[in-house]
Short mmCIF file of C-alpha atoms in Angstrom, two decimals:
data_model
loop_
_atom_site.label_atom_id
_atom_site.label_comp_id
_atom_site.label_asym_id
_atom_site.label_seq_id
_atom_site.Cartn_x
_atom_site.Cartn_y
_atom_site.Cartn_z
CA MET A 1 50.95 175.23 87.17
CA ALA A 2 52.91 177.18 89.79
CA ARG A 3 52.79 180.52 89.88
CA ARG A 4 55.55 182.82 91.12
CA ASN A 5 54.69 185.36 93.78
CA GLN A 6 56.72 188.28 93.44
CA SER A 7 56.35 191.61 95.98
CA ASN A 8 56.85 194.96 95.06
CA GLN A 9 57.36 195.87 99.00
CA SER A 10 60.80 196.67 100.30
CA SER A 11 61.89 197.11 104.14
CA ARG A 12 64.39 199.97 104.90
CA THR A 13 67.22 199.52 106.93
CA ARG A 14 66.80 201.81 110.01
CA GLY A 15 69.46 202.78 112.86
CA ARG A 16 69.36 201.97 115.84
CA GLY A 17 67.47 205.38 117.26
CA GLY A 18 64.75 204.35 115.30
CA ASN A 19 60.98 203.33 115.98
CA GLY A 20 60.98 199.97 117.57
CA LYS A 21 57.33 199.37 116.50
CA LYS A 22 57.97 199.99 113.17
CA ASN A 23 60.77 198.03 112.60
CA SER A 24 59.42 194.81 114.79
CA SER A 25 56.17 195.92 112.23
CA GLY A 26 58.98 195.03 109.41
CA ILE A 27 60.44 192.14 111.08
CA LEU A 28 57.04 190.86 111.31
CA ILE A 29 56.13 191.65 107.78
CA ALA A 30 59.54 189.68 106.45
CA VAL A 31 58.78 186.67 108.25
CA VAL A 32 55.59 186.37 107.05
CA ALA A 33 56.75 187.10 103.30
CA VAL A 34 59.37 184.05 104.43
CA ALA A 35 56.81 182.12 105.55
CA ALA A 36 54.37 182.58 102.24
CA LEU A 37 57.49 181.83 100.12
CA ALA A 38 57.93 178.34 101.79
CA LEU A 39 54.82 177.70 101.81
CA VAL A 40 54.48 178.52 98.11
CA GLY A 41 57.50 176.08 97.79
CA ALA A 42 55.72 173.05 100.04
CA VAL A 43 52.36 173.10 97.48
CA VAL A 44 54.68 173.22 94.23
CA TYR A 45 56.75 170.31 95.18
CA PHE A 46 53.34 168.71 96.68
CA LEU A 47 51.81 169.40 93.04
CA THR A 48 54.75 168.11 90.98
CA ARG A 49 56.19 165.07 93.08
CA SER A 50 55.27 161.65 91.68
CA ASP A 51 53.94 160.25 94.69
CA ASN A 52 51.07 162.63 94.52
CA TYR A 53 49.83 161.58 91.09
CA THR A 54 46.89 159.42 90.96
CA PHE A 55 46.14 156.99 87.97
CA GLN A 56 42.74 156.90 86.55
CA ARG A 57 41.63 154.50 83.73
CA SER A 58 41.06 156.91 81.42
CA HIS A 59 44.71 158.33 81.49
CA LEU A 60 45.05 154.92 80.00
CA GLU A 61 42.43 154.80 77.13
CA THR A 62 43.67 158.24 75.95
CA TYR A 63 47.25 156.71 76.41
CA LEU A 64 46.33 153.77 74.05
CA GLU A 65 43.98 155.24 71.47
CA GLN A 66 46.73 158.03 70.92
CA THR A 67 49.99 156.15 70.83
CA ALA A 68 48.69 153.42 68.75
CA GLU A 69 50.57 152.19 66.04
CA GLN A 70 48.68 152.64 62.68
CA PRO A 71 48.78 149.36 60.14
CA ALA A 72 50.49 150.47 57.03
CA LEU A 73 47.43 150.63 54.55
CA LEU A 74 47.25 150.44 51.01
CA SER A 75 44.95 152.69 48.41
CA SER A 76 41.16 151.82 48.51
CA GLU A 77 40.77 153.47 44.95
CA GLY A 78 40.62 150.06 43.57
CA ALA A 79 42.99 146.79 42.64
CA ASP A 80 45.17 145.65 39.52
CA VAL A 81 44.60 142.29 38.43
CA TYR A 82 47.14 140.42 36.29
CA PHE A 83 46.54 137.56 33.96
CA ASP A 84 49.39 135.37 32.54
CA MET A 85 48.08 134.97 28.79
CA SER A 86 50.89 132.59 28.03
CA ASP A 87 49.58 129.35 26.05
CA GLY A 88 50.32 127.09 29.26
CA MET A 89 47.24 128.80 31.03
CA ASN A 90 44.69 126.97 28.29
CA CYS A 91 45.78 123.55 29.92
CA ALA A 92 45.11 125.18 33.71
CA PHE A 93 41.79 126.37 32.73
CA SER A 94 40.91 123.40 30.71
CA PRO A 95 38.83 120.79 32.68
CA ALA A 96 40.94 117.80 30.61
CA THR A 97 44.10 118.63 31.85
CA ALA A 98 43.37 120.58 35.63
CA THR A 99 40.64 120.53 37.85
CA PRO A 100 37.08 120.10 36.59
CA THR A 101 35.72 123.43 38.16
CA CYS A 102 38.81 125.47 36.92
CA GLN A 103 36.53 127.44 34.06
CA GLN A 104 34.07 128.03 37.07
CA ILE A 105 36.82 129.28 39.30
CA LEU A 106 38.06 131.89 36.68
CA LYS A 107 34.33 132.74 35.80
CA SER A 108 33.76 133.27 39.10
CA LEU A 109 36.79 135.30 39.73
CA ILE A 110 36.28 137.69 37.39
CA ASN A 111 32.97 138.67 38.07
CA LYS A 112 33.65 139.04 41.83
CA LEU A 113 36.42 141.50 41.14
CA ALA A 114 34.09 143.35 38.28
CA SER A 115 34.09 146.96 39.42
CA ASP A 116 34.95 150.33 37.96
CA LYS A 117 37.95 150.55 40.19
CA ASN A 118 39.63 147.61 39.52
CA THR A 119 41.88 147.66 36.34
CA PHE A 120 42.54 144.31 34.60
CA TYR A 121 46.13 143.71 33.09
CA ARG A 122 47.18 141.27 30.12
CA LEU A 123 50.75 139.57 30.50
CA ALA A 124 52.40 138.22 27.57
CA GLN A 125 55.26 138.76 25.46
CA LEU A 126 57.00 140.78 28.26
CA LYS A 127 54.57 143.18 28.37
CA ILE A 128 52.04 144.10 30.53
CA THR A 129 49.08 145.74 29.15
CA PRO A 130 46.14 147.21 30.59
CA LEU A 131 42.68 145.51 29.18
CA GLU A 132 41.02 148.91 28.30
CA MET A 133 37.47 148.14 27.38
CA PRO A 134 34.22 147.70 28.83
CA PHE A 135 33.99 144.81 31.75
CA THR A 136 31.39 142.25 29.43
CA GLU A 137 34.24 142.31 26.81
CA VAL A 138 37.13 141.65 29.19
CA TYR A 139 34.82 138.95 30.47
CA ASN A 140 34.78 137.48 27.22
CA TYR A 141 38.46 138.50 26.21
CA LEU A 142 39.88 136.43 29.25
CA LEU A 143 37.17 133.11 28.77
CA ASP A 144 38.21 133.29 25.48
CA LYS A 145 41.56 130.47 25.20
CA LYS A 146 42.25 132.04 21.40
CA ASN A 147 43.58 134.64 23.47
CA TYR A 148 46.24 132.58 25.31
CA SER A 149 48.25 132.07 22.92
CA ASN A 150 51.39 134.06 23.71
CA GLN A 151 54.59 133.42 25.07
CA MET A 152 56.77 135.07 27.99
CA ALA A 153 54.35 136.51 30.67
CA PRO A 154 56.53 139.03 32.46
CA ILE A 155 56.28 137.53 36.29
CA GLU A 156 59.43 139.62 37.59
CA LYS A 157 58.43 143.12 36.13
CA THR A 158 55.19 142.46 37.19
CA LEU A 159 56.01 141.89 41.24
CA ASP A 160 57.82 145.25 40.29
CA ALA A 161 55.08 147.20 39.14
CA ILE A 162 52.74 145.72 42.41
CA ASN A 163 55.41 146.72 44.41
CA THR A 164 55.67 150.24 43.30
CA SER A 165 52.14 150.76 42.92
CA GLY A 166 50.74 151.12 46.37
CA LYS A 167 47.34 149.17 45.05
CA PRO A 168 46.64 145.56 46.07
CA ALA A 169 46.96 143.34 43.29
CA VAL A 170 45.86 140.19 42.03
CA LEU A 171 48.10 138.15 40.09
CA ILE A 172 47.04 134.67 38.11
CA THR A 173 49.92 132.88 36.75
CA ASP A 174 52.28 129.75 37.02
CA TYR A 175 55.00 131.90 38.27
CA GLU A 176 57.23 130.41 35.10
CA GLU A 177 59.53 133.40 34.32
CA TYR A 178 61.45 133.28 30.92
CA LYS A 179 65.06 134.43 30.95
CA GLY A 180 65.45 134.45 26.93
CA GLU A 181 65.03 130.50 26.44
CA ARG A 182 65.10 128.87 29.66
CA ILE A 183 62.72 129.14 32.45
CA GLU A 184 64.67 131.03 35.72
CA LYS A 185 65.22 128.67 38.49
CA GLY A 186 66.70 131.26 40.56
CA ALA A 187 64.60 132.98 43.85
CA TYR A 188 63.75 136.22 41.70
CA ALA A 189 60.60 136.78 43.42
CA LYS A 190 62.26 136.84 46.74
CA LYS A 191 63.16 140.52 46.46
CA MET A 192 59.69 141.63 45.71
CA PHE A 193 57.92 139.20 48.65
CA THR A 194 60.68 140.80 50.97
CA GLU A 195 59.85 144.13 50.79
CA TRP A 196 56.50 143.91 50.80
CA LEU A 197 56.31 142.06 53.93
CA ALA A 198 58.71 144.93 54.99
CA LYS A 199 55.60 147.37 54.82
CA GLY A 200 53.77 145.75 56.60
CA PHE A 201 51.54 143.62 53.69
CA ASP A 202 51.00 140.00 53.16
CA ILE A 203 50.37 137.70 50.44
CA TYR A 204 47.66 134.96 49.87
CA PHE A 205 48.30 131.71 47.30
CA TYR A 206 45.76 129.65 46.29
CA LYS A 207 46.32 126.92 44.14
CA TRP A 208 45.28 124.04 41.64
CA GLY A 209 47.05 121.44 39.57
CA PHE A 210 47.10 121.21 35.94
CA GLU A 211 49.06 119.32 33.33
CA GLU A 212 50.92 120.56 30.66
CA TYR A 213 52.31 118.41 27.51
CA GLY A 214 52.77 116.07 30.58
CA LYS A 215 54.44 117.93 32.71
CA GLN A 216 52.37 118.55 36.32
CA LYS A 217 52.81 121.84 37.24
CA TYR A 218 50.51 124.24 39.23
CA LEU A 219 48.26 127.59 38.86
CA PHE A 220 48.39 130.22 41.70
CA VAL A 221 46.18 133.11 42.14
CA THR A 222 48.25 135.49 44.37
CA VAL A 223 46.85 138.12 46.64
CA PHE A 224 49.17 141.56 47.68
CA ASP A 225 47.11 143.00 50.06
CA ASP A 226 47.43 144.84 53.63
CA ALA A 227 46.20 144.17 57.25
CA THR A 228 42.52 144.78 56.26
CA ALA A 229 42.71 141.73 53.76
CA GLN A 230 39.63 143.38 51.83
CA LEU A 231 40.67 142.25 48.52
CA ASN A 232 41.87 138.66 49.53
CA LYS A 233 38.13 138.25 51.09
CA GLN A 234 36.86 138.66 47.90
CA VAL A 235 39.19 136.68 45.87
CA GLU A 236 38.66 133.89 48.81
CA GLN A 237 34.90 133.97 48.28
CA ALA A 238 35.32 133.64 45.10
CA LEU A 239 37.17 130.69 45.13
CA SER A 240 35.31 128.65 47.79
CA ASP A 241 32.19 129.57 46.29
CA VAL A 242 33.20 127.16 43.50
CA ASP A 243 35.67 124.73 45.84
CA PRO A 244 35.51 124.96 49.29
CA SER A 245 38.85 122.70 49.66
CA ILE A 246 41.06 124.86 47.29
CA SER A 247 44.70 125.43 48.76
CA LYS A 248 45.70 128.15 50.51
CA PHE A 249 48.93 129.49 51.94
CA VAL A 250 49.34 132.81 54.05
CA VAL A 251 52.60 134.24 53.56
CA ALA A 252 53.05 137.01 56.58
CA GLY A 253 55.39 139.40 58.29
CA ARG A 254 56.51 140.72 61.42
CA GLU A 255 53.18 143.05 61.14
CA PHE A 256 50.19 140.49 60.70
CA ASP A 257 47.55 140.14 63.07
CA TYR A 258 46.75 136.85 64.17
CA PRO A 259 43.32 135.99 65.31
CA VAL A 260 42.60 136.36 68.66
CA THR A 261 38.99 135.87 70.93
CA PRO A 262 38.22 135.64 74.78
CA ASP A 263 36.89 132.45 75.90
CA ASP A 264 33.22 133.22 76.31
CA THR A 265 31.79 129.22 76.01
CA PRO A 266 28.54 129.09 78.46
CA GLY A 267 29.46 127.22 81.64
CA ARG A 268 33.36 128.47 81.74
CA LYS A 269 34.53 130.66 84.55
CA VAL A 270 36.38 133.26 82.19
CA TYR A 271 35.01 136.71 80.61
CA LEU A 272 31.36 136.01 81.36
CA THR A 273 30.44 139.17 80.79
CA PRO A 274 32.05 141.99 78.88
CA VAL A 275 32.37 143.63 81.91
CA LYS A 276 34.75 140.69 83.40
CA GLY A 277 37.82 139.48 82.05
CA GLY A 278 40.10 136.21 82.00
CA ASN A 279 40.59 136.44 85.98
CA TYR A 280 40.03 133.65 87.93
CA HIS A 281 36.48 133.31 88.91
CA GLY A 282 35.12 131.21 91.59
CA ASP A 283 32.14 130.03 93.22
CA LYS A 284 29.10 132.43 92.20
CA ASN A 285 31.81 134.28 89.87
CA ILE A 286 34.11 135.69 92.58
CA ASP A 287 37.25 136.34 92.41
CA ASN A 288 38.65 135.10 95.95
CA VAL A 289 42.40 135.84 94.47
CA SER A 290 42.91 138.92 93.10
CA ASN A 291 39.77 140.63 93.74
CA VAL A 292 39.47 142.61 90.35
CA LEU A 293 37.14 145.19 89.94
CA GLU A 294 34.70 144.09 87.66
CA ASP A 295 31.29 146.09 88.48
CA GLY A 296 31.46 148.50 85.34
CA SER A 297 32.36 151.62 86.47
CA SER A 298 35.06 153.86 85.04
CA GLU A 299 37.87 152.68 87.00
CA ALA A 300 36.89 148.95 86.69
CA TYR A 301 37.83 146.27 84.12
CA ALA A 302 38.17 147.12 80.64
CA ARG A 303 38.77 145.42 77.16
CA PHE A 304 39.77 147.37 74.55
CA GLU A 305 38.93 144.95 71.95
CA SER A 306 40.83 146.71 68.51
CA LEU A 307 43.58 147.28 70.75
CA ARG A 308 44.16 143.78 71.79
CA THR A 309 44.58 145.51 75.44
CA GLU A 310 43.02 144.35 78.52
CA TYR A 311 42.93 146.83 81.84
CA TYR A 312 42.65 144.54 85.22
CA PRO A 313 42.59 146.70 88.54
CA LEU A 314 43.61 144.16 91.69
CA GLY A 315 41.43 144.72 95.06
CA VAL A 316 44.49 143.07 97.07
CA ASP A 317 47.99 143.60 96.40
CA TRP A 318 50.62 141.36 94.99
CA GLN A 319 51.43 139.25 98.23
CA ASN A 320 48.00 138.59 99.03
CA ALA A 321 47.10 137.51 95.41
CA SER A 322 49.75 135.23 95.10
CA GLN A 323 49.26 133.85 98.29
CA ASN A 324 45.43 133.25 97.61
CA ALA A 325 46.34 131.72 94.47
CA ILE A 326 48.44 129.02 96.31
CA THR A 327 45.39 128.59 98.86
CA PHE A 328 42.62 128.27 96.56
CA SER A 329 44.91 125.86 94.34
CA ASP A 330 44.89 123.37 96.85
CA SER A 331 43.57 119.70 95.89
CA ASN A 332 40.99 119.93 98.71
CA VAL A 333 39.47 122.95 97.28
CA PRO A 334 36.33 122.18 95.44
CA ASP A 335 36.07 122.15 91.91
CA SER A 336 33.70 125.27 92.14
CA LEU A 337 36.40 127.10 93.77
CA ARG A 338 39.28 125.80 92.95
CA TYR A 339 41.91 128.29 91.41
CA SER A 340 43.83 127.59 87.79
CA HIS A 341 45.65 130.93 86.53
CA PHE A 342 46.00 134.31 87.43
CA LEU A 343 44.43 135.36 83.74
CA SER A 344 43.30 132.49 80.84
CA GLY A 345 40.44 132.18 78.32
CA LEU A 346 42.12 134.63 75.63
CA PHE A 347 42.66 132.21 72.40
CA VAL A 348 45.24 132.90 69.29
CA ASP A 349 45.41 131.15 66.15
CA PHE A 350 49.42 131.15 64.80
CA SER A 351 47.91 128.45 62.29
CA ALA A 352 46.65 131.33 60.28
CA GLN A 353 49.84 132.05 58.43
CA ASP A 354 51.67 128.71 57.05
CA GLY A 355 55.50 130.36 56.87
CA TYR A 356 56.14 129.96 60.24
CA ASP A 357 56.19 127.42 63.45
CA ILE A 358 55.46 130.03 66.19
CA GLU A 359 57.14 127.86 68.71
CA ASN A 360 57.11 129.63 71.94
CA VAL A 361 55.90 133.05 73.37
CA ALA A 362 57.48 134.97 76.51
CA LEU A 363 56.33 137.83 78.53
CA HIS A 364 57.80 141.33 78.95
CA THR A 365 56.66 143.06 81.96
CA THR A 366 57.58 146.80 82.79
CA ASP A 367 56.58 149.58 85.06
CA MET A 368 54.61 151.83 83.38
CA ASP A 369 53.66 154.68 85.99
CA SER A 370 56.28 157.23 84.96
CA VAL A 371 54.62 157.26 81.41
CA MET A 372 51.32 157.58 82.85
CA GLN A 373 52.05 160.38 85.09
CA ASN A 374 54.08 162.12 82.39
CA TRP A 375 50.99 160.99 79.95
CA ALA A 376 48.22 162.58 82.23
CA LEU A 377 50.39 165.78 83.42
CA ASN A 378 52.17 166.78 80.18
CA GLY A 379 50.43 164.99 77.24
CA ALA A 380 53.50 163.05 76.41
CA ALA A 381 55.69 160.03 77.15
CA ASP A 382 58.50 160.15 74.60
CA GLY A 383 61.61 159.37 76.34
CA VAL A 384 60.36 158.02 79.67
CA SER A 385 61.79 155.08 80.94
CA THR A 386 59.54 152.00 81.64
CA PRO A 387 62.01 149.77 83.93
CA GLU A 388 61.66 145.95 83.40
CA VAL A 389 59.73 144.31 86.51
CA LYS A 390 61.35 140.80 87.05
CA MET A 391 59.96 137.42 88.53
CA LEU A 392 56.13 138.83 88.72
CA LEU A 393 54.28 136.68 86.11
CA ASP A 394 54.73 134.27 83.61
CA VAL A 395 53.19 133.11 80.15
CA SER A 396 52.73 129.64 78.82
CA LEU A 397 50.76 128.55 75.76
CA GLU A 398 48.10 125.56 76.01
CA ALA A 399 46.28 123.64 73.17
CA ALA A 400 42.67 125.08 72.97
CA LYS A 401 40.18 122.61 74.14
CA ARG A 402 37.27 123.80 72.48
CA PRO A 403 36.08 122.12 69.25
CA ASN A 404 35.43 125.32 67.06
CA LEU A 405 39.08 126.76 68.23
CA LYS A 406 41.16 123.07 66.90
CA GLY A 407 44.82 124.52 66.36
CA TRP A 408 44.59 127.58 68.58
CA ASP A 409 46.30 128.22 71.86
CA GLU A 410 45.55 129.40 74.97
CA ILE A 411 47.60 131.91 76.60
CA VAL A 412 47.80 131.49 80.39
CA ILE A 413 49.06 134.27 82.80
CA ASP A 414 50.82 132.61 86.10
CA PHE A 415 52.65 133.70 89.03
CA ASP A 416 56.33 133.45 88.26
CA LYS A 417 57.79 130.13 90.09
CA ASN A 418 60.56 132.74 91.77
CA PHE A 419 57.50 135.47 92.68
CA ALA A 420 58.65 138.69 93.90
CA VAL A 421 56.91 141.51 94.72
CA PRO A 422 57.43 144.74 92.56
CA ALA A 423 59.87 147.33 93.82
CA ASN A 424 56.97 149.73 92.87
CA PRO A 425 54.17 147.57 94.18
CA ASN A 426 51.56 150.22 93.43
CA ALA A 427 52.73 150.51 89.53
CA LEU A 428 50.79 150.30 86.62
CA ILE A 429 52.37 147.23 85.20
CA ARG A 430 52.30 146.22 81.58
CA ALA A 431 52.53 142.89 80.44
CA GLN A 432 53.19 142.03 76.94
CA VAL A 433 52.74 138.78 74.95
CA VAL A 434 55.36 138.69 72.44
CA ILE A 435 56.51 135.68 70.34
CA ALA A 436 59.57 134.36 71.67
CA GLU A 437 60.51 132.02 69.03
CA ALA A 438 59.59 131.36 65.23
CA ASN A 439 61.15 129.62 62.82
CA VAL A 440 60.49 129.20 58.89
CA ASN A 441 58.75 126.11 57.95
CA ARG A 442 60.65 124.77 54.87
CA SER A 443 58.80 121.45 54.67
CA ARG A 444 55.52 122.98 54.06
CA ILE A 445 56.90 125.78 52.28
CA GLU A 446 58.48 123.24 49.84
CA GLU A 447 55.44 120.96 49.82
CA PHE A 448 52.92 123.71 48.95
CA PHE A 449 55.11 125.86 46.19
CA THR A 450 57.56 123.40 44.49
CA TRP A 451 56.89 121.22 41.30
CA THR A 452 59.02 119.26 39.06
CA ASP A 453 62.00 121.05 37.52
CA ASN A 454 60.66 124.69 39.06
CA PRO A 455 62.20 125.38 42.34
CA SER A 456 62.10 129.24 42.13
CA LEU A 457 58.91 130.17 43.82
CA ALA A 458 59.62 128.26 47.02
CA ALA A 459 63.17 129.03 47.19
CA SER A 460 61.71 133.05 47.08
CA VAL A 461 59.22 132.43 49.92
CA LYS A 462 61.26 130.58 52.03
CA LEU A 463 63.97 132.58 51.82
CA ALA A 464 61.85 136.29 52.00
CA LEU A 465 60.80 134.93 55.23
CA GLN A 466 64.47 133.92 56.26
CA VAL A 467 65.15 137.96 56.25
CA ASP A 468 65.33 139.18 59.91
CA SER A 469 62.64 142.19 58.76
CA SER A 470 60.34 139.42 57.89
CA SER A 471 60.44 137.36 61.33
CA PRO A 472 57.51 137.27 63.78
CA LYS A 473 60.19 137.12 66.52
CA GLY A 474 58.95 140.20 69.27
CA ARG A 475 55.83 141.20 67.53
CA VAL A 476 53.47 141.79 70.12
CA ILE A 477 50.20 139.65 70.66
CA TYR A 478 48.13 140.75 73.22
CA THR A 479 48.60 143.55 76.50
CA TYR A 480 47.45 143.41 79.60
CA TYR A 481 47.96 146.18 81.98
CA ILE A 482 47.66 145.26 85.57
CA LYS A 483 47.87 147.89 88.61
CA VAL A 484 46.76 147.21 92.57
CA ILE A 485 44.01 149.79 93.61
#
């Protein structure tokens, strides 16, 4: 912090008949004082000017840790489990009219969800009734077909209760909502689904087919969960223990965490060790293109897995890096040395959700120097500009070639075809991979949710995903920080 120096000394003005030595002394003092003030001013300027700031990786680390967005979470104090107990459920749980393993699925599900924290509810006669009895009695009650002899399970009312509870929930039903004597065919669940997704939560559907009085229908086990998916993991385990092939559909909103993994396959030349990243590595695993610092030191490459972020300190400037890429891409360069991509080897699974076809990604590239300086010096970065950096890098997707990552895509970063050195060539560059285009998968939705005479569930899911608040367009998938050092 600059300090202001104040002097209590003063010089007296003397007449022509005064002492010349004293007058000279006063002038000298004044000159020294002015010089001192000038020196202080120079020091203040030197200390506060932007080009004096020295970036350290620790600044980025604290910035990332303290500004990371926290996912929306539901209560950890148990879940609510709702059972549709209308008479049609007897057909859904009977081996004679449904999958032969349906009884085992029901038993496995009830056992898995048995907990003092969880509350079981009965849905019938337009009422939601808690089963206030010991678990053994709950188990026997839910397995006794005589208890499934009711009408009109209040599904829409139950969805509203789930939406306002703040707790994860499981709903077992065929989604037939009665309005008087007729089944509701409108998209009655759209509102709840839309609001649930907008909160940053997800919905998981499991189903099996059954026949009710000659009519083909589906029973759904629906899990309403947050990003941790703890309840869904329990339900999926219970179901797959009995039937590993049970049909599943994930309805995810904007905040869905798409699985991401680096390529650490033996023999590949990316992500070789925890201290090496997805940059090019040629013969002897040396980066002859960008010379990323990978010695494990405090200023070297780092991967922050929980934050889906990596930091790359380049040992050459941008112009030389781009020229080296051209040189090492030549067809005459041996395979062991040939350059392929600036950054690669990071895989993402867009098929982890089923509601959208992710068609394309984009790279948002910005100058983070002012943000880092304000963060390091003032502990804040709000309102600081992040100028866009154009014509530096580009991103594309390539189908994963690893057998264990079937359906995944590889994120590939290359130099822009119209490459230009940034205006601030030594800036900390933030390159964010974002979803550029996502279209609702209507055919997949209709195939999974529609059955004869009941389009309401398919319409509800489809319309909920068409709402802007649900769309993943613009969602950041991964972030690279890159700096010439």
